[in-house]
Amino acid sequence: MGSEEVEIRPAMSDDLQEILELARSRALDVTPRESAVTDGFLVSDFGIGDYRRLLERAEYFYVVHVQKRLAGFVIAYGKDRVQGDEWLNVRLGDFFDDFIVIKQVCVSLGHAGQGIASLLYNRVIDRNPDINIAAAVVTDPENRPSTCLHRKLGFRPAISMTPPDGLPRTVWVRLPRSTRMLEQQLHLAVDLYKHEDLLNWQKLNNFFYVTVGLAASCGISLGLKNNELQPLILLLTSLLGMVSAVAFSVTLGAGVFYLQWRKEAIAHLERVAEMKGGTVVLFGRKGIGRRRLAILAKSPSNYVLRGIPAFIGAGWLVLAIVQTVSMAS
């Protein structure tokens, strides 16, 4: 911007007409597609009434004047001021407990590339160093200036959505400066996952002990020659085996559910860490095929944990039926 006189301040009602004219001059429907990709564009078709309501509602509505001429503006507000008809912003609440959303940012074509947008963004960022800041960028057509701006300011692509207007968007998020809480949550999630995994295998080990004991009881009863109680003992043992199999199957099924829940929590925290510049270690690394991703998302060992008690229980059921038929005859 050189030595030009630059002023950034909160917007006032007297600025709204200029803001409207600037926004309409950068609208997608009046910009050739080739120029839109390289110079940027706006898709929100706001009228003067919309800007007036945003002036009352938005916590951060700033304008920048260069040589006393409007060069750009930004509109942003917190989660508590998102309204029900804001389809995409409402869904951000499913991913973040608290956030500031950049509703609109616009720079005149004559002042593009001079740091105006960064100046506006930094005004919002400086006032919210410990809150997630989110901005949706249209991906078709591509908006290269917006993508470059967000990457430069430390934003990371988080989620992709297509609102009812049919224009796909990527939500870029700038996480708080402090990552200590994130690190603590990730460590806690991993510890809980390991605990749940160990507990499941201990349950299966205990089930094997019970099953071996019951099988030994069957073996002893079979060794009793000419004993009238032998069929009854085998029947009771098989029934106990069935009850044991059902009980362990239920507890292992619940354990697998909790284990999968812990795994999804770790995957979510890793995605958040990746947005902050970290590396995905456990889930979804680049270059992994769909089959391996599916295994990472849900390990086949889950089926083993639940399947073994069910399989052995079926064996005890067959034995019980055989003994019942034998006693009846």
Coordinates of C-alpha atoms in Angstrom, one line a residue:
M1 CA 0.0 0.0 0.0
G2 CA 3.1 2.2 0.1
S3 CA 2.7 5.6 1.7
E4 CA -1.0 5.9 0.8
E5 CA -3.3 6.9 3.6
V6 CA -5.0 3.8 5.0
E7 CA -7.8 3.8 7.5
I8 CA -9.5 0.8 9.0
R9 CA -12.5 1.3 11.3
P10 CA -15.9 -0.2 12.2
A11 CA -18.5 0.2 9.5
M12 CA -21.3 2.8 9.9
S13 CA -24.7 3.2 8.2
D14 CA -23.3 5.9 6.0
D15 CA -20.9 3.3 4.5
L16 CA -23.6 0.8 3.4
Q17 CA -24.3 2.2 0.0
E18 CA -20.6 2.1 -1.0
I19 CA -20.3 -1.4 0.5
L20 CA -23.3 -2.6 -1.6
E21 CA -21.8 -1.1 -4.8
L22 CA -18.4 -2.7 -4.1
A23 CA -20.0 -6.1 -3.4
R24 CA -22.0 -6.0 -6.6
S25 CA -19.0 -5.0 -8.6
R26 CA -17.3 -8.2 -7.4
A27 CA -20.3 -10.5 -7.8
L28 CA -19.8 -13.8 -9.6
D29 CA -22.8 -13.2 -12.0
V30 CA -21.1 -10.0 -13.4
T31 CA -17.6 -11.4 -13.5
P32 CA -16.3 -13.5 -16.5
R33 CA -15.4 -17.0 -15.3
E34 CA -11.7 -16.7 -16.3
S35 CA -11.4 -13.4 -14.3
A36 CA -13.4 -14.9 -11.4
V37 CA -10.8 -17.7 -11.0
T38 CA -7.8 -15.3 -11.0
D39 CA -9.3 -12.2 -9.4
G40 CA -11.8 -13.6 -6.9
F41 CA -15.5 -13.1 -6.6
L42 CA -18.5 -12.9 -4.2
V43 CA -21.6 -15.2 -4.3
S44 CA -23.8 -13.7 -1.6
D45 CA -26.4 -11.6 -3.3
F46 CA -27.0 -9.2 -0.4
G47 CA -29.1 -6.1 -0.7
I48 CA -28.9 -2.9 1.3
G49 CA -31.3 -4.3 3.9
D50 CA -29.1 -7.3 4.4
Y51 CA -26.1 -5.2 5.1
R52 CA -28.1 -3.0 7.4
R53 CA -29.1 -6.0 9.4
L54 CA -25.6 -7.4 9.4
L55 CA -24.4 -4.0 10.7
E56 CA -26.6 -4.5 13.7
R57 CA -25.9 -8.2 14.2
A58 CA -22.2 -8.7 13.3
E59 CA -19.6 -8.3 16.0
Y60 CA -16.9 -7.5 13.5
F61 CA -17.9 -5.3 10.5
Y62 CA -14.9 -3.3 9.4
V63 CA -14.1 -1.2 6.4
V64 CA -10.8 -0.1 4.9
H65 CA -10.4 3.3 3.2
V66 CA -7.4 4.1 1.1
Q67 CA -7.0 7.8 0.2
K68 CA -10.6 8.1 1.7
R69 CA -12.0 5.7 -0.9
L70 CA -13.6 2.4 0.2
A71 CA -11.0 -0.4 -0.6
G72 CA -12.6 -3.3 1.2
F73 CA -14.7 -4.6 4.1
V74 CA -15.1 -7.7 6.2
I75 CA -18.1 -9.1 8.1
A76 CA -17.7 -11.7 10.9
Y77 CA -19.5 -12.9 14.0
G78 CA -19.6 -15.6 16.6
K79 CA -21.6 -18.9 16.7
D80 CA -24.2 -17.4 19.0
R81 CA -25.2 -14.9 16.3
V82 CA -25.6 -17.5 13.5
Q83 CA -29.2 -17.6 12.4
G84 CA -31.2 -20.7 11.5
D85 CA -31.4 -20.0 7.8
E86 CA -27.6 -20.0 7.4
W87 CA -27.4 -23.6 6.2
L88 CA -23.6 -23.9 6.1
N89 CA -22.8 -21.9 9.3
V90 CA -25.4 -23.9 11.3
R91 CA -23.6 -27.1 10.3
L92 CA -20.3 -25.7 11.5
G93 CA -21.7 -26.1 15.0
D94 CA -21.5 -29.9 14.5
F95 CA -17.8 -29.7 14.2
F96 CA -16.8 -26.9 16.6
D97 CA -18.0 -25.9 20.0
D98 CA -17.2 -22.3 19.4
F99 CA -16.1 -20.3 16.3
I100 CA -16.1 -17.0 14.5
V101 CA -17.4 -17.2 11.0
I102 CA -16.2 -14.8 8.2
K103 CA -19.5 -14.1 6.6
Q104 CA -18.1 -11.9 3.8
V105 CA -14.8 -10.3 2.8
C106 CA -14.4 -8.1 -0.3
V107 CA -11.6 -6.0 -1.7
S108 CA -12.0 -3.7 -4.7
L109 CA -10.3 -4.8 -7.9
G110 CA -8.1 -1.7 -7.9
H111 CA -6.7 -2.6 -4.5
A112 CA -6.4 -6.3 -4.9
G113 CA -3.0 -7.8 -4.0
Q114 CA -2.1 -4.9 -1.7
G115 CA -2.7 -6.6 1.6
I116 CA -6.1 -5.1 2.3
A117 CA -7.8 -8.5 2.9
S118 CA -5.0 -9.6 5.2
L119 CA -5.4 -6.3 7.1
L120 CA -9.1 -6.9 7.6
Y121 CA -8.6 -10.6 8.6
N122 CA -5.9 -9.8 11.1
R123 CA -8.2 -7.3 12.8
V124 CA -10.7 -10.2 13.4
I125 CA -7.9 -12.7 14.3
D126 CA -6.2 -10.4 16.7
R127 CA -9.4 -10.0 18.7
N128 CA -10.0 -13.7 18.8
P129 CA -6.7 -15.5 19.3
D130 CA -8.2 -18.4 21.2
I131 CA -11.3 -19.2 19.1
N132 CA -11.6 -21.2 15.8
I133 CA -12.1 -18.9 12.9
A134 CA -13.9 -20.3 9.8
A135 CA -14.5 -19.1 6.3
A136 CA -16.2 -20.9 3.4
V137 CA -14.6 -20.7 0.0
V138 CA -16.4 -21.6 -3.2
T139 CA -14.5 -24.4 -5.1
D140 CA -16.5 -24.4 -8.4
P141 CA -15.5 -22.0 -9.9
E142 CA -12.2 -21.9 -8.1
N143 CA -11.4 -18.8 -6.1
R144 CA -7.6 -18.8 -6.2
P145 CA -7.1 -15.4 -4.4
S146 CA -9.3 -16.5 -1.5
T147 CA -7.6 -19.9 -1.2
C148 CA -4.1 -18.3 -1.2
L149 CA -5.2 -15.7 1.4
H150 CA -6.5 -18.3 3.8
R151 CA -3.5 -20.5 3.4
K152 CA -1.1 -17.6 4.0
L153 CA -3.0 -16.6 7.2
G154 CA -2.7 -20.1 8.7
F155 CA -6.1 -21.5 7.7
R156 CA -6.4 -25.1 6.8
P157 CA -9.1 -26.8 4.7
A158 CA -11.4 -28.7 7.1
I159 CA -14.6 -29.9 5.5
S160 CA -16.4 -29.7 2.1
M161 CA -20.1 -29.1 1.8
T162 CA -22.6 -28.1 -0.9
P163 CA -25.3 -25.8 0.4
P164 CA -28.8 -25.5 -1.3
D165 CA -27.5 -22.9 -3.7
G166 CA -25.6 -25.7 -5.5
L167 CA -22.1 -24.1 -5.2
P168 CA -19.7 -26.5 -3.5
R169 CA -17.6 -24.9 -0.7
T170 CA -14.6 -25.8 1.3
V171 CA -14.6 -24.5 4.9
W172 CA -11.2 -23.2 5.9
V173 CA -10.4 -23.0 9.6
R174 CA -7.8 -21.2 11.6
L175 CA -7.4 -23.0 15.0
P176 CA -6.5 -21.1 18.2
R177 CA -2.8 -20.4 18.8
S178 CA -2.6 -22.7 21.8
T179 CA -2.6 -26.4 21.0
R180 CA -1.9 -27.6 24.6
M181 CA -5.6 -28.6 25.1
L182 CA -5.6 -30.4 21.8
E183 CA -2.5 -32.4 22.7
Q184 CA -4.0 -33.3 26.1
Q185 CA -7.2 -34.5 24.5
L186 CA -5.4 -36.5 21.9
H187 CA -3.2 -38.2 24.6
L188 CA -6.3 -38.9 26.7
A189 CA -8.2 -40.4 23.7
V190 CA -5.3 -42.7 22.8
D191 CA -5.0 -43.8 26.5
L192 CA -8.7 -44.6 26.6
Y193 CA -8.5 -46.5 23.3
K194 CA -5.6 -48.6 24.6
H195 CA -7.4 -49.3 27.8
E196 CA -10.6 -50.4 26.0
D197 CA -8.6 -52.6 23.6
L198 CA -6.7 -54.3 26.5
L199 CA -10.0 -54.8 28.4
N200 CA -11.6 -56.5 25.4
W201 CA -8.8 -58.9 25.0
Q202 CA -8.8 -59.7 28.7
K203 CA -12.6 -60.4 28.4
L204 CA -11.9 -62.8 25.6
N205 CA -9.1 -64.5 27.6
N206 CA -11.4 -65.0 30.5
F207 CA -14.0 -66.5 28.2
F208 CA -11.5 -69.0 27.0
Y209 CA -10.7 -70.0 30.6
V210 CA -14.4 -70.5 31.3
T211 CA -14.9 -72.5 28.1
V212 CA -11.9 -74.7 28.7
G213 CA -13.2 -75.4 32.2
L214 CA -16.6 -76.4 30.9
A215 CA -15.0 -78.5 28.1
A216 CA -12.9 -80.3 30.8
S217 CA -16.2 -81.0 32.7
C218 CA -17.6 -82.5 29.6
G219 CA -14.5 -84.6 29.1
I220 CA -14.8 -85.9 32.7
S221 CA -18.4 -86.8 32.3
L222 CA -17.8 -88.7 29.1
G223 CA -15.2 -90.8 31.1
L224 CA -17.9 -91.9 33.5
K225 CA -19.0 -95.3 32.1
N226 CA -22.5 -96.6 32.7
N227 CA -23.4 -93.5 34.7
E228 CA -27.1 -92.5 34.4
L229 CA -26.2 -88.9 35.2
Q230 CA -23.8 -88.5 32.3
P231 CA -26.4 -87.1 29.8
L232 CA -27.8 -84.7 32.4
I233 CA -24.3 -83.5 33.3
L234 CA -23.5 -82.9 29.6
L235 CA -26.8 -81.1 29.1
L236 CA -26.2 -78.8 32.1
T237 CA -22.7 -78.1 31.0
S238 CA -23.8 -77.2 27.5
L239 CA -26.4 -74.9 28.9
L240 CA -23.8 -73.2 31.1
G241 CA -21.6 -72.9 28.1
M242 CA -24.5 -71.2 26.1
V243 CA -25.1 -68.8 29.0
S244 CA -21.4 -68.0 29.2
A245 CA -21.1 -67.4 25.5
V246 CA -24.1 -65.1 25.4
A247 CA -22.9 -63.1 28.4
F248 CA -19.4 -62.7 27.0
S249 CA -20.8 -61.9 23.5
V250 CA -22.9 -59.0 25.0
T251 CA -20.0 -57.6 27.0
L252 CA -17.5 -57.9 24.1
G253 CA -20.1 -56.3 21.7
A254 CA -20.4 -53.4 24.1
G255 CA -16.6 -53.2 24.4
V256 CA -16.2 -53.2 20.6
F257 CA -18.7 -50.3 20.4
Y258 CA -16.8 -48.3 23.0
L259 CA -13.5 -49.1 21.2
Q260 CA -14.9 -47.9 17.9
W261 CA -16.1 -44.7 19.6
R262 CA -12.6 -44.1 21.0
K263 CA -11.1 -44.7 17.5
E264 CA -13.5 -42.1 15.9
A265 CA -12.6 -39.6 18.6
I266 CA -8.8 -40.1 17.8
A267 CA -9.5 -39.7 14.1
H268 CA -11.4 -36.5 14.7
L269 CA -8.6 -35.0 16.9
E270 CA -6.0 -36.0 14.3
R271 CA -7.9 -34.2 11.6
V272 CA -8.0 -31.1 13.8
A273 CA -4.3 -31.5 14.5
E274 CA -3.6 -31.7 10.8
M275 CA -5.5 -28.4 10.2
K276 CA -3.1 -26.9 12.7
G277 CA -0.1 -28.1 10.7
G278 CA 0.4 -31.5 12.3
T279 CA 0.9 -34.9 10.6
V280 CA -1.7 -37.7 10.6
V281 CA 0.0 -40.6 12.2
L282 CA -2.8 -43.2 12.8
F283 CA -5.6 -42.6 10.3
G284 CA -6.0 -41.5 6.7
R285 CA -2.5 -40.8 5.6
K286 CA -2.1 -39.8 2.0
G287 CA -1.4 -42.6 -0.4
I288 CA -3.4 -45.2 1.5
G289 CA -5.9 -47.1 -0.7
R290 CA -9.6 -47.4 0.1
R291 CA -9.3 -50.9 1.4
R292 CA -6.7 -50.0 3.9
L293 CA -8.6 -46.9 4.9
A294 CA -11.6 -49.2 5.6
I295 CA -9.4 -51.5 7.8
L296 CA -8.1 -48.5 9.7
A297 CA -11.6 -47.2 10.2
K298 CA -12.9 -50.5 11.5
S299 CA -10.4 -53.3 12.2
P300 CA -11.4 -56.9 11.4
S301 CA -10.3 -57.8 14.9
N302 CA -13.7 -56.3 16.0
Y303 CA -15.4 -59.2 14.2
V304 CA -13.1 -61.7 15.9
L305 CA -13.8 -60.4 19.3
R306 CA -17.6 -60.7 18.8
G307 CA -17.5 -63.8 16.6
I308 CA -15.6 -66.2 18.8
P309 CA -18.2 -66.3 21.6
A310 CA -21.0 -66.6 19.1
F311 CA -19.3 -69.5 17.3
I312 CA -18.5 -71.4 20.6
G313 CA -22.0 -70.6 21.8
A314 CA -23.4 -72.3 18.6
G315 CA -21.3 -75.3 19.5
W316 CA -22.8 -75.5 23.0
L317 CA -26.2 -75.2 21.5
V318 CA -25.6 -78.2 19.2
L319 CA -24.4 -80.2 22.1
A320 CA -27.4 -79.3 24.2
I321 CA -29.8 -80.3 21.3
V322 CA -27.9 -83.7 20.9
Q323 CA -28.2 -84.4 24.6
T324 CA -31.8 -83.4 24.8
V325 CA -32.6 -85.8 21.9
S326 CA -30.5 -88.5 23.5
M327 CA -32.3 -88.2 26.8
A328 CA -35.7 -88.2 25.2
S329 CA -35.0 -91.4 23.3

